[in-house]
Coordinates of C-alpha atoms and ligand atoms in Angstrom, one line a residue:
M1 CA -111.2 144.1 157.8
S2 CA -112.8 141.2 159.5
K3 CA -110.4 138.9 157.7
N4 CA -107.6 140.9 159.2
K5 CA -109.2 140.8 162.5
N6 CA -109.7 137.1 162.3
G7 CA -106.2 136.8 160.9
G8 CA -104.8 138.7 163.8
F9 CA -106.8 136.6 166.3
F10 CA -105.6 133.4 164.7
M11 CA -102.1 134.7 164.6
K12 CA -102.2 135.3 168.3
K13 CA -103.6 131.9 168.9
R14 CA -101.0 130.4 166.7
T15 CA -98.2 132.3 168.3
I16 CA -99.3 131.2 171.7
A17 CA -99.5 127.6 170.5
A18 CA -96.1 127.8 168.9
L19 CA -94.6 129.3 172.0
A20 CA -96.2 126.7 174.2
G21 CA -95.0 124.0 171.8
A22 CA -91.5 125.4 171.8
G23 CA -91.5 125.6 175.6
A24 CA -92.7 122.0 175.9
L25 CA -90.0 121.0 173.4
T26 CA -87.3 122.9 175.2
A27 CA -88.4 121.4 178.5
A28 CA -88.5 118.0 176.8
N29 CA -85.1 118.6 175.3
A30 CA -83.7 119.7 178.7
V31 CA -85.0 116.5 180.3
R32 CA -83.7 114.4 177.4
A33 CA -80.2 116.1 177.7
A34 CA -80.2 115.4 181.4
M35 CA -81.0 111.8 180.8
F36 CA -78.6 111.4 177.9
V37 CA -75.7 110.1 179.9
P38 CA -73.6 106.9 179.9
E39 CA -75.1 103.9 181.4
K40 CA -74.0 103.6 185.0
K41 CA -72.5 100.2 185.9
D42 CA -70.2 99.1 188.7
W43 CA -67.2 97.6 187.0
G44 CA -65.5 96.6 190.2
T45 CA -61.9 97.1 191.1
V46 CA -58.9 95.1 190.4
E47 CA -55.4 94.7 191.8
D48 CA -52.4 96.4 190.0
E49 CA -50.2 94.2 187.9
K50 CA -46.5 94.1 188.8
I51 CA -44.6 95.2 185.8
N52 CA -41.0 95.9 185.1
V53 CA -41.5 99.0 182.9
D54 CA -37.8 99.8 182.4
K55 CA -37.1 96.4 181.0
A56 CA -40.1 96.7 178.6
L57 CA -38.9 100.0 177.4
E58 CA -35.4 98.6 176.7
H59 CA -37.0 95.8 174.8
I60 CA -39.2 98.1 172.7
S61 CA -36.0 100.1 171.8
G62 CA -34.1 97.0 171.0
A63 CA -36.9 95.6 168.8
I64 CA -37.1 98.9 166.8
Q65 CA -33.4 98.7 166.0
I66 CA -33.9 95.5 164.0
K67 CA -34.9 96.4 160.5
T68 CA -37.6 93.9 159.8
I69 CA -38.8 95.6 156.7
S70 CA -41.3 93.7 154.5
N71 CA -41.5 94.1 150.7
P72 CA -44.1 92.9 148.2
D73 CA -41.1 91.3 146.3
K74 CA -39.9 88.6 148.7
S75 CA -36.5 88.5 147.1
K76 CA -35.9 92.0 148.4
V77 CA -36.7 91.1 152.0
D78 CA -33.6 90.8 154.2
F79 CA -34.6 87.7 156.2
K80 CA -31.4 88.0 158.2
E81 CA -33.0 90.9 160.1
F82 CA -36.0 88.6 160.9
E83 CA -33.6 86.0 162.2
K84 CA -32.0 88.6 164.3
F85 CA -35.4 89.6 165.6
H86 CA -36.2 86.0 166.5
K87 CA -32.9 85.7 168.4
F88 CA -33.6 89.0 170.2
L89 CA -37.0 87.6 171.3
E90 CA -35.4 84.4 172.5
E91 CA -32.9 86.3 174.6
S92 CA -35.4 88.7 175.9
Y93 CA -38.1 86.2 176.9
P94 CA -36.4 83.1 178.3
L95 CA -39.5 81.7 180.0
I96 CA -41.7 82.0 176.9
H97 CA -39.1 80.1 175.0
K98 CA -38.8 77.5 177.7
T99 CA -42.6 77.0 178.2
M100 CA -44.2 77.6 174.9
K101 CA -43.8 75.7 171.7
K102 CA -42.5 77.8 168.9
E103 CA -43.1 77.2 165.2
V104 CA -41.6 79.2 162.3
V105 CA -44.2 79.5 159.6
N106 CA -43.4 80.5 156.0
E107 CA -40.0 82.1 156.1
A108 CA -40.3 84.1 159.3
S109 CA -43.7 84.2 160.9
L110 CA -43.8 83.0 164.5
M111 CA -46.4 80.9 166.2
Y112 CA -46.1 80.3 169.9
Y113 CA -48.3 77.8 171.7
W114 CA -49.0 77.8 175.5
K115 CA -50.9 74.8 176.6
G116 CA -53.9 75.5 178.8
T117 CA -55.2 73.4 181.7
N118 CA -58.7 72.8 180.3
P119 CA -58.7 71.1 176.9
D120 CA -62.5 71.4 176.6
L121 CA -62.2 75.2 176.1
E122 CA -61.5 76.8 172.7
P123 CA -58.0 78.4 172.5
M124 CA -57.4 82.1 172.2
A125 CA -54.9 84.0 170.0
M126 CA -53.1 87.3 170.2
L127 CA -51.7 88.6 166.9
S128 CA -49.0 91.1 166.0
H129 CA -46.8 91.6 162.9
Q130 CA -43.1 91.7 163.1
D131 CA -42.6 93.7 159.9
V132 CA -42.5 97.4 159.4
V133 CA -42.7 99.7 156.4
P134 CA -39.6 101.2 155.0
I135 CA -38.5 104.9 155.4
E136 CA -39.3 106.9 152.3
E137 CA -36.2 107.7 150.4
G138 CA -34.9 111.2 151.0
T139 CA -36.8 111.7 154.3
E140 CA -34.2 109.9 156.6
D141 CA -32.9 113.2 157.8
D142 CA -36.3 114.6 158.6
W143 CA -36.5 112.4 161.7
T144 CA -35.8 114.1 165.1
H145 CA -34.0 110.8 166.1
P146 CA -32.9 108.3 163.5
A147 CA -35.7 106.0 162.2
F148 CA -34.2 102.7 163.5
S149 CA -32.5 104.1 166.6
G150 CA -35.2 103.2 169.1
Y151 CA -34.0 106.2 171.0
N152 CA -35.6 106.9 174.3
D153 CA -35.6 110.6 175.2
G154 CA -37.5 110.1 178.5
E155 CA -40.8 110.9 176.9
F156 CA -40.9 108.9 173.7
I157 CA -39.3 105.9 172.1
W158 CA -38.5 106.9 168.5
G159 CA -38.4 104.8 165.4
R160 CA -40.2 102.8 162.7
G161 CA -42.5 100.3 164.4
A162 CA -42.9 102.3 167.6
L163 CA -46.6 102.4 167.0
D164 CA -47.1 100.0 164.2
M165 CA -46.5 97.6 165.9
K166 CA -43.4 96.5 167.7
N167 CA -44.9 98.3 170.7
H168 CA -47.8 96.0 170.7
L169 CA -45.8 92.8 170.0
I170 CA -43.3 93.5 172.7
C171 CA -46.0 94.4 175.3
V172 CA -47.8 91.1 174.5
M173 CA -44.5 89.3 175.1
E174 CA -43.8 91.3 178.3
A175 CA -47.3 90.4 179.6
V176 CA -46.9 86.7 178.9
E177 CA -43.4 86.5 180.3
T178 CA -44.5 88.3 183.4
L179 CA -47.4 85.9 183.9
L180 CA -45.1 83.0 183.4
E181 CA -42.7 84.5 186.1
E182 CA -45.7 84.5 188.4
G183 CA -46.5 80.9 187.6
F184 CA -49.8 81.7 185.9
Q185 CA -51.4 78.9 183.9
P186 CA -54.2 79.7 181.4
E187 CA -57.3 77.5 181.3
R188 CA -57.5 77.8 177.5
D189 CA -54.6 77.2 175.2
V190 CA -53.0 80.5 174.2
Y191 CA -51.5 81.2 170.8
L192 CA -49.3 84.2 169.9
C193 CA -49.1 84.6 166.1
F194 CA -46.7 87.1 164.7
G195 CA -46.8 87.6 161.0
Q196 CA -43.9 88.7 158.8
D197 CA -45.6 90.6 156.0
E198 CA -48.7 92.4 157.2
E199 CA -47.6 95.6 155.5
V200 CA -47.7 93.9 152.2
V201 CA -51.3 94.6 151.4
A202 CA -53.5 91.7 150.2
S203 CA -50.7 89.2 150.0
E204 CA -51.9 85.9 148.7
E205 CA -49.2 84.0 150.6
S206 CA -49.0 86.0 153.8
G207 CA -47.7 84.6 157.0
A208 CA -51.1 85.3 158.6
R209 CA -52.9 83.2 156.0
S210 CA -50.5 80.3 156.5
M211 CA -51.0 80.4 160.2
M212 CA -54.7 80.4 159.8
E213 CA -54.4 77.4 157.5
I214 CA -52.5 75.6 160.3
F215 CA -55.3 76.2 162.7
R216 CA -57.8 75.0 160.1
Q217 CA -55.8 71.9 159.2
R218 CA -55.5 71.0 162.9
G219 CA -59.2 71.5 163.4
I220 CA -58.7 74.4 165.9
H221 CA -61.5 77.0 166.3
L222 CA -60.5 80.1 168.3
D223 CA -62.6 81.7 171.0
S224 CA -61.1 85.1 170.5
I225 CA -58.4 87.1 168.6
V226 CA -56.9 90.4 169.5
D227 CA -54.9 92.3 166.9
E228 CA -53.8 95.9 166.2
G229 CA -56.5 98.5 165.5
G230 CA -58.1 101.0 167.8
A231 CA -56.3 102.9 170.6
V232 CA -57.1 105.0 173.6
L233 CA -57.8 108.6 172.6
D234 CA -58.2 111.5 175.0
L235 CA -61.3 113.6 174.3
D236 CA -60.9 117.2 175.4
I237 CA -62.8 119.9 173.5
P238 CA -63.3 123.0 175.7
G239 CA -67.0 123.4 176.7
V240 CA -68.0 120.2 174.9
I241 CA -66.3 117.2 176.4
K242 CA -63.7 117.0 179.1
G243 CA -61.4 114.4 180.6
K244 CA -63.0 111.5 178.7
K245 CA -61.3 108.7 176.8
L246 CA -62.5 107.1 173.7
I247 CA -61.5 103.4 173.4
G248 CA -61.9 102.3 169.8
V249 CA -62.2 98.5 169.3
G250 CA -62.2 97.6 165.6
I251 CA -64.9 95.0 165.0
A252 CA -64.5 94.9 161.2
E253 CA -62.2 96.2 158.5
K254 CA -62.8 97.6 155.1
G255 CA -61.7 95.7 152.0
Y256 CA -58.9 96.7 149.6
T257 CA -59.0 96.4 145.8
D258 CA -56.8 97.9 143.1
V259 CA -58.5 98.0 139.7
K260 CA -56.9 98.9 136.4
I261 CA -59.3 100.3 133.8
S262 CA -58.1 100.8 130.3
V263 CA -59.4 102.3 127.1
H264 CA -58.0 101.8 123.6
S265 CA -57.6 104.1 120.7
N266 CA -55.9 104.1 117.3
G267 CA -52.9 106.1 118.4
G268 CA -50.7 107.6 115.8
H269 CA -48.8 110.8 115.2
S270 CA -49.7 113.7 117.4
S271 CA -49.7 116.1 114.4
Q272 CA -53.1 114.6 113.4
P273 CA -55.0 114.1 116.6
P274 CA -58.6 112.8 116.7
K275 CA -61.3 114.7 118.5
H276 CA -60.8 112.6 121.6
S277 CA -57.6 110.7 122.3
A278 CA -57.4 107.6 124.6
I279 CA -56.5 110.0 127.4
G280 CA -59.6 112.1 126.7
K281 CA -61.6 108.9 126.9
I282 CA -60.0 107.8 130.1
A283 CA -60.6 111.3 131.6
D284 CA -64.3 110.7 131.1
V285 CA -64.0 107.4 132.9
V286 CA -62.4 109.2 135.9
K287 CA -65.2 111.8 135.9
D288 CA -67.9 109.1 135.8
L289 CA -66.3 107.3 138.7
E290 CA -65.8 110.4 140.8
N291 CA -69.3 111.8 140.1
H292 CA -71.0 108.5 141.0
Q293 CA -69.8 107.5 144.4
F294 CA -71.1 104.4 146.2
K295 CA -74.2 104.8 148.2
S296 CA -73.6 105.8 151.7
E297 CA -75.0 104.0 154.7
L298 CA -75.0 104.8 158.4
M299 CA -74.2 101.5 159.9
P300 CA -75.3 100.9 163.5
F301 CA -71.7 101.2 164.8
V302 CA -71.5 104.8 163.5
S303 CA -74.7 105.8 165.4
E304 CA -73.3 104.0 168.5
L305 CA -70.1 105.9 168.2
F306 CA -71.8 109.3 167.9
S307 CA -74.2 108.4 170.6
G308 CA -71.3 107.3 172.9
I309 CA -69.5 110.6 172.3
G310 CA -72.7 112.5 172.7
R311 CA -73.6 111.0 176.1
N312 CA -70.2 111.9 177.4
C313 CA -70.4 115.6 176.6
T314 CA -71.0 118.4 179.0
Y315 CA -74.7 119.3 179.8
P316 CA -74.8 122.3 177.4
A317 CA -73.4 120.2 174.6
R318 CA -75.8 117.4 175.4
L319 CA -78.8 119.8 174.7
I320 CA -77.7 119.3 171.1
T321 CA -76.1 115.8 171.1
C322 CA -79.2 114.3 172.9
N323 CA -80.9 114.6 169.5
I324 CA -78.3 112.5 167.7
P325 CA -80.6 109.5 167.6
F326 CA -83.1 111.6 165.6
M327 CA -80.6 113.2 163.3
K328 CA -79.3 110.1 161.4
P329 CA -80.2 111.4 157.9
L330 CA -78.6 114.7 158.6
I331 CA -75.5 113.1 160.1
K332 CA -75.2 110.9 157.0
Q333 CA -75.5 113.9 154.7
I334 CA -72.8 115.8 156.6
M335 CA -70.5 112.8 156.8
K336 CA -70.7 112.3 153.0
Q337 CA -69.2 115.7 152.4
I338 CA -66.1 115.3 154.7
P339 CA -63.5 112.7 153.4
P340 CA -62.3 111.5 156.8
A341 CA -65.9 110.9 157.7
A342 CA -67.2 109.8 154.3
C343 CA -64.9 106.7 154.4
L344 CA -67.0 105.5 157.5
V345 CA -70.2 105.5 155.6
R346 CA -69.4 104.3 152.1
T347 CA -67.0 102.3 149.8
T348 CA -64.4 104.9 148.7
T349 CA -63.2 105.4 145.2
A350 CA -59.7 106.8 144.8
V351 CA -58.2 107.2 141.3
T352 CA -54.5 107.1 142.1
M353 CA -52.5 106.4 139.0
T354 CA -52.7 107.0 135.3
E355 CA -50.7 106.1 132.2
G356 CA -50.9 107.1 128.6
S357 CA -48.4 107.5 125.7
P358 CA -44.7 107.2 126.3
A359 CA -43.8 110.3 124.4
A360 CA -45.1 113.9 124.0
N361 CA -45.5 113.5 120.2
V362 CA -47.2 110.1 120.3
L363 CA -50.9 109.6 120.7
A364 CA -51.7 106.9 123.3
Q365 CA -53.0 103.6 121.9
N366 CA -53.8 102.6 125.5
A367 CA -54.6 104.8 128.4
N368 CA -55.4 103.4 131.8
I369 CA -56.1 104.4 135.4
T370 CA -55.6 102.5 138.6
V371 CA -58.4 103.0 141.1
N372 CA -58.1 102.0 144.7
F373 CA -61.4 101.0 146.3
R374 CA -61.9 100.4 150.0
Q375 CA -65.1 98.4 150.3
M376 CA -67.5 98.6 153.2
P377 CA -68.4 95.2 154.8
G378 CA -71.1 93.8 152.6
T379 CA -69.7 95.1 149.3
T380 CA -67.7 92.5 147.5
V381 CA -65.0 92.8 144.8
A382 CA -67.6 91.5 142.3
D383 CA -69.9 94.4 143.3
L384 CA -67.1 96.8 142.4
E385 CA -66.9 95.5 138.9
K386 CA -70.7 95.8 138.6
H387 CA -70.5 99.4 139.9
I388 CA -67.8 100.4 137.4
R389 CA -69.8 98.9 134.5
K390 CA -72.9 100.7 135.6
V391 CA -71.5 104.2 136.2
V392 CA -69.0 104.4 133.4
R393 CA -70.8 105.5 130.2
N394 CA -68.0 104.2 127.9
K395 CA -68.8 100.5 127.5
N396 CA -65.5 99.7 125.7
I397 CA -63.4 99.6 128.7
S398 CA -61.4 96.7 130.0
I399 CA -61.2 96.0 133.7
E400 CA -58.4 94.2 135.4
I401 CA -58.4 93.4 139.2
L402 CA -54.7 93.9 140.3
K403 CA -55.1 93.2 144.0
Q404 CA -58.0 92.3 146.1
K405 CA -59.0 91.7 149.7
E406 CA -62.6 91.4 150.6
A407 CA -63.9 93.4 153.5
S408 CA -64.2 91.5 156.8
K409 CA -67.4 90.4 158.6
F410 CA -68.5 92.2 161.7
S411 CA -67.5 90.7 165.0
P412 CA -70.2 90.6 167.6
T413 CA -70.3 93.1 170.5
D414 CA -72.4 90.8 172.6
S415 CA -69.9 88.1 172.9
R416 CA -68.2 87.1 176.1
P417 CA -64.7 88.2 174.9
F418 CA -66.0 91.6 173.9
R419 CA -67.7 92.1 177.3
V420 CA -64.5 91.0 179.1
M421 CA -62.5 93.5 177.0
E422 CA -64.9 96.3 177.8
K423 CA -64.7 95.5 181.5
I424 CA -60.9 95.5 181.5
C425 CA -60.9 98.9 179.6
K426 CA -63.5 100.4 181.9
Q427 CA -61.6 99.3 185.0
Q428 CA -58.4 100.8 183.7
N429 CA -60.1 104.0 182.5
P430 CA -63.3 104.7 184.4
D431 CA -63.8 107.9 182.4
S432 CA -63.7 106.1 179.1
F433 CA -66.3 104.7 176.8
V434 CA -65.7 101.7 174.6
A435 CA -66.8 102.2 171.0
P436 CA -66.8 99.5 168.4
Y437 CA -65.7 100.9 165.0
L438 CA -64.6 100.0 161.5
V439 CA -60.9 99.9 160.8
M440 CA -60.0 101.7 157.6
G441 CA -56.7 100.0 157.0
G442 CA -56.0 96.3 156.8
T443 CA -54.8 94.0 159.6
D444 CA -53.7 90.4 159.6
A445 CA -56.8 89.5 161.7
C446 CA -59.1 89.4 158.7
Y447 CA -57.3 86.2 157.4
Y448 CA -58.4 84.4 160.6
E449 CA -62.1 84.7 159.9
P450 CA -62.5 81.0 158.9
V451 CA -61.4 80.0 162.4
C452 CA -62.7 82.7 164.6
E453 CA -65.8 84.9 164.9
N454 CA -64.7 87.1 167.9
I455 CA -62.0 89.2 166.3
Y456 CA -61.2 92.5 168.0
R457 CA -58.7 95.0 166.7
Y458 CA -57.4 97.0 169.7
S459 CA -54.0 98.3 170.7
P460 CA -54.3 99.4 174.3
F461 CA -52.0 102.5 174.0
N462 CA -53.0 106.0 175.0
V463 CA -51.9 108.2 172.1
T464 CA -52.8 111.5 170.6
V465 CA -54.2 111.9 167.1
E466 CA -51.0 113.8 166.2
E467 CA -48.9 110.8 167.4
L468 CA -51.1 108.4 165.4
R469 CA -50.5 110.5 162.3
C470 CA -46.8 109.6 162.5
T471 CA -47.6 105.9 161.8
H472 CA -46.0 104.9 158.5
N473 CA -44.6 108.4 158.6
T474 CA -41.6 110.5 159.8
N475 CA -41.1 110.7 163.5
E476 CA -43.1 107.6 164.5
R477 CA -42.8 107.5 168.2
L478 CA -44.4 105.9 171.3
P479 CA -45.2 107.9 174.4
I480 CA -43.5 105.8 177.1
K481 CA -46.1 106.7 179.8
T482 CA -48.6 104.4 178.1
V483 CA -46.4 101.3 178.1
E484 CA -47.4 100.2 181.6
E485 CA -51.1 100.4 180.9
A486 CA -50.7 98.4 177.7
I487 CA -48.9 95.6 179.4
T488 CA -51.5 95.7 182.2
F489 CA -54.2 95.3 179.6
F490 CA -52.5 92.3 178.0
M491 CA -51.9 90.6 181.3
R492 CA -55.5 91.0 182.3
W493 CA -56.6 90.0 178.9
V494 CA -54.7 86.7 179.1
R495 CA -55.9 86.1 182.7
R496 CA -59.5 86.6 181.9
A497 CA -60.0 85.9 178.2
S498 CA -58.3 82.5 178.8
S499 CA -60.7 81.7 181.6
Q500 CA -64.5 81.3 181.4
E501 CA -65.1 84.6 183.1
D502 CA -67.9 86.8 181.9
A503 CA -68.2 90.5 182.6
Ligands
LIG601 ZN1 -49.7 97.4 161.5

């Protein structure tokens, strides 16, 4: 009896304490949510740039019509198309070709040099690639407008390279040509470096690598580099976030490695099979690799990204998102389970190809798989091999690295060029937030690491996720309404990044 009585008494006390605690927590949470907002800063205003948008659109269309398709086998590249592209640039940008020094590197990479007024300052560079990926055979007719038409329907410019990345290259050229028309002179030297083979992954002799070597040989260290990468994305989720823009600036990129793993067996006639064939053994290798993924890690940029999104949410949503800083382990657990998110937190393992016997009645003597790894910064190609040896139980495997590109380093977000970039973005889009992130694909920028620390991967085009999905795909197209803001960004970038201005 008394126990119950006491129990009841304590229950009551506990309930009151719990309610009081919850109340305090809710009140604390409400306050936290109210304070969980973007940092207020006056970014100042800036004059509009004078841009001839129609001319730029014509140039983007024209550039897309030239089939500068790269190929891992150089003998299959039609370099006449690249010559045509160079001629097209010459005709479209007379002042650039009058003022800047042009060098052709390797077969078709272009390096333009614009002398600055202050030789004491380190030069800056803006990168692009001229090449595009081919159209997958049999999909030509799936396009709404032909893939190399550059057709402008008043809303979009259609064609291969419309987003990756003739849009970017042409807008850089438009910006520089316009600045030259205005008589602008940069303080720093400005380089424009346009590679010819970015789409050929992990190429040992890429145009970008050769251009970096030229910088290195000439003893030139660069103050900043801007290349393709992030974009301007609208964030609109009813009730959660409204009218905000996410500006992704790539501060690093993952590595790329293709590894062939083989197992051997006696082979022979399929009428007398052993318990496990070479294919059975390689199947175990696949299972071991897939069951033992790389360790995941929530890097600071991921927390920053979530926190950035969280702070820009509506108040009801912020009651939840304000707790993001305390939910890191949970976020990591959830991200690991979702492939598009998992690639942000760990080195990915994708078994993509397999080979066995050449005939149905022959036992394979060799069976192999090709695995594509995308390494997180900090994981090297040597680490991959160690990982394979560790997780695969079969110790009689052979490992061959077919292609490799190490992950990049992280570029700093507290550098002058990053601050300047953020300021330009905020002035252009006051309702935006700039989020540093990790680029999943590769860019030419990574080759320049030996000559530059401040490498930022950003294409200042406002596109939807659906449009982005058309990159390297059918119906690649550029929304024309974003062209003016892109050229504006590049003009301001040249003006300010070439000066000593800080934000
Ligand atoms: Zn690209």
